[in-house]
Coordinates of C-alpha atoms in Angstrom, one line a residue:
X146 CA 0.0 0.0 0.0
X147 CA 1.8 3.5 -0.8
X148 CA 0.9 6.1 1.9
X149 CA 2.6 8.7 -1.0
X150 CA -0.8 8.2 -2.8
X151 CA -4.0 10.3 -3.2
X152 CA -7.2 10.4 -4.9
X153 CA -6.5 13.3 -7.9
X154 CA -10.1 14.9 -6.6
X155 CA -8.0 15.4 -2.7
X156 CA -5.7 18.0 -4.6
X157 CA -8.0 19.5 -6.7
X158 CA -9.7 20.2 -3.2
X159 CA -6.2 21.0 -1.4
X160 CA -6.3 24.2 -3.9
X161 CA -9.4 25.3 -3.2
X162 CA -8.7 24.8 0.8
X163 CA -7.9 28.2 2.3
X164 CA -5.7 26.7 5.4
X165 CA -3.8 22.9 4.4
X166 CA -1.7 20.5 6.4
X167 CA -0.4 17.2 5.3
X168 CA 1.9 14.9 7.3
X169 CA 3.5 11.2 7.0
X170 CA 4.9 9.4 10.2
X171 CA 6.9 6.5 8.3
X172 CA 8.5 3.4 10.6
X173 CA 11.0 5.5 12.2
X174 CA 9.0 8.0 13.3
X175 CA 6.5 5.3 14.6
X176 CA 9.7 3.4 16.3
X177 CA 10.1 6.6 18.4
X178 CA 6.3 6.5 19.8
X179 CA 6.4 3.0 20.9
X180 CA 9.1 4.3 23.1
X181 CA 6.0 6.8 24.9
X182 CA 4.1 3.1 25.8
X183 CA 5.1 1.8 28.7
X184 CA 7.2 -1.2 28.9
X185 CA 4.5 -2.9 30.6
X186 CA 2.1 -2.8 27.6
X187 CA 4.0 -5.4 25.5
X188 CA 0.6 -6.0 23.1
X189 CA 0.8 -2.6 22.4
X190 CA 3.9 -1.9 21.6
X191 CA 4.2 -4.8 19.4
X192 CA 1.0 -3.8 17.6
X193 CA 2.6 -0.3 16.8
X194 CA 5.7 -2.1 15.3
X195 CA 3.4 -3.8 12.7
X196 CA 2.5 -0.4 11.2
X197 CA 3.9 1.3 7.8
X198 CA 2.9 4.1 8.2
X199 CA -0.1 7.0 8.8
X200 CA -0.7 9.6 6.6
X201 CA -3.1 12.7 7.1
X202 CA -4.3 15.3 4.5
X203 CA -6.3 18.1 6.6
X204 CA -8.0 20.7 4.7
X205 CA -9.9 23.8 5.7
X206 CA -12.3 25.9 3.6
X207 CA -13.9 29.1 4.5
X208 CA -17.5 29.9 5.4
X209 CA -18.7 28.7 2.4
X210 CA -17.5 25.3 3.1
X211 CA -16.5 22.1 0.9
X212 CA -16.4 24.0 -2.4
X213 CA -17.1 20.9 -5.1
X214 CA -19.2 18.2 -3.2
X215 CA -18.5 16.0 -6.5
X216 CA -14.9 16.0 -6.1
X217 CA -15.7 14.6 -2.5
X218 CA -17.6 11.7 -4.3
X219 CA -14.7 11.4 -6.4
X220 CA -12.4 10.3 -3.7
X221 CA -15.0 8.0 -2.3
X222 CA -15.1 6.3 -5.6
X223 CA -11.6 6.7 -6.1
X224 CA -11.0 4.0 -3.3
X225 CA -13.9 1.7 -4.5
X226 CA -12.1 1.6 -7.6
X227 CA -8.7 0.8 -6.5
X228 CA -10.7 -2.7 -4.8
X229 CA -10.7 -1.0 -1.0
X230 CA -13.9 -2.6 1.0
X231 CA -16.1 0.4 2.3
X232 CA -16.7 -1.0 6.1
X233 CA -19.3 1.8 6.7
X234 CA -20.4 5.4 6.3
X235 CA -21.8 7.2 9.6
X236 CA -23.5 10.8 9.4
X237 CA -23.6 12.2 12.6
X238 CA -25.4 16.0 13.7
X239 CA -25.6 18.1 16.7
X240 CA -23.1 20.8 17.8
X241 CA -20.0 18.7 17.8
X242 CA -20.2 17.4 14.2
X243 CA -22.3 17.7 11.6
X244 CA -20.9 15.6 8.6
X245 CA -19.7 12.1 7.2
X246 CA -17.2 9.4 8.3
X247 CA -16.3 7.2 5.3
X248 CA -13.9 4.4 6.7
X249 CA -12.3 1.7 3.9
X250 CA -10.2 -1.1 4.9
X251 CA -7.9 -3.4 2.6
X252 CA -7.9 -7.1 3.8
X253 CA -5.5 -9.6 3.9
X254 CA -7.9 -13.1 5.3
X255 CA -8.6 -11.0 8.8
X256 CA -5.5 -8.9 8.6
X257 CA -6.1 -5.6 8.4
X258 CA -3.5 -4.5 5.3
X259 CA -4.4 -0.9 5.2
X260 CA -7.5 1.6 6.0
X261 CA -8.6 5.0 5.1
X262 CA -10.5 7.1 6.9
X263 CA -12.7 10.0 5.0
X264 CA -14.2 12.8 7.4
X265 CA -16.4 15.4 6.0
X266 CA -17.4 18.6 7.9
X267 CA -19.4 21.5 6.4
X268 CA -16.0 23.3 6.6
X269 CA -13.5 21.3 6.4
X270 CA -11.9 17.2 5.2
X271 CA -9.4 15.4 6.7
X272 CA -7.7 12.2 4.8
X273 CA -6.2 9.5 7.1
X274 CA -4.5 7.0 5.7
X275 CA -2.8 3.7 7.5
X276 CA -0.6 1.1 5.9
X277 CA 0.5 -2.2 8.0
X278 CA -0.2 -6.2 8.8
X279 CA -2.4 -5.6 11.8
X280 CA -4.8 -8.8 13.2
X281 CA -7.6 -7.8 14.7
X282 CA -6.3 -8.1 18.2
X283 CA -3.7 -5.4 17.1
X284 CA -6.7 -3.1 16.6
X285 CA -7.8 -3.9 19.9
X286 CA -4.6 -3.2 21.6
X287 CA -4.4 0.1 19.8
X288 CA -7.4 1.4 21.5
X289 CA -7.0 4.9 23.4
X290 CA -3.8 5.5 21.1
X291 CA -3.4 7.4 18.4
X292 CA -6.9 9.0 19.0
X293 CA -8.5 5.2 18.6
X294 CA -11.5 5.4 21.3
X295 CA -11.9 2.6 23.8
X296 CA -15.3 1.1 24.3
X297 CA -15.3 -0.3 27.5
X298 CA -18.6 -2.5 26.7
X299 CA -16.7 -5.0 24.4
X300 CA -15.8 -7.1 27.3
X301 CA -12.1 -7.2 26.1
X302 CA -9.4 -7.1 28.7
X303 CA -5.9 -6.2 28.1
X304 CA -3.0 -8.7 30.2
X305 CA -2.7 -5.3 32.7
X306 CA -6.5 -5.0 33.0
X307 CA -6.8 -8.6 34.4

């Protein structure tokens, strides 16, 4: 999976965006964030090692929002055509957000390969993009890092939570 890539329709957005930030954190950089997880976490640590990479493509647009709502469909279909599997779309309102979570995964049996998350605000987009061999018990560990949230009603317990 290259984490160099994006859909054409993200930079025709990116020049319409009045404020734009785009960032890679490749193995190395990944290497030094294991070192902030405690040496007591071992699952976790060894789950972060099994990631590529994470890219992030933020854009901001003034008030009159997402310019070109097609070019937003674009990237959607951009990923459908390069054979990711759309896992699900959420729209969500209220004062916190008001817009639409795209997330694509690429599969490997039950290995998570890659995944791409799309979110969509009135005024603004942010790209996410992960490459790697996680299982799903990776994902698990990763929970309440990296901004992953941590349902507590799954009934999974970590080794230190036992």
């Amino acid at each position: 999976m290259d984490l160099e890539w994006t859909p054409p329709a993200l930079l025709q957005l990116s020049g319409q965006a009045s404020v734009k930030s785009s960032f890679t954190l490749d193995r190395n950089l990944l290497a030094m964030a294991v070192g902030m997880v405690p040496d007591s976490d071992q699952q976790t640590r060894q789950a972060i090692r099994k990631i590529d990479g994470v890219s992030v493509h933020l854009l901001r647009f003034g008030d009159t929002g997402v310019p070109d709502e097609s070019e937003v469909d674009a990237i959607r279909k951009s990923y459908h055509l390069r054979g990711w599997k759309h896992l699900v779309t959420t729209g969500a309102g209220g004062l916190a957000h008001n817009g639409t979570t795209d997330v694509w995964l690429v599969l490997d049996g039950v290995n998570v390969r890659g995944a791409v998350v799309l979110v969509e605000s009135p005024k603004s987009l942010t790209l996410a993009t992960m490459a790697g061999n996680l299982s799903p018990v990776d994902l698990l560990h990763l929970r309440s890092h990296f901004g992953i949230p941590r349902f507590d009603g799954d009934d999974f317990k970590d080794a230190k939570d036992r």
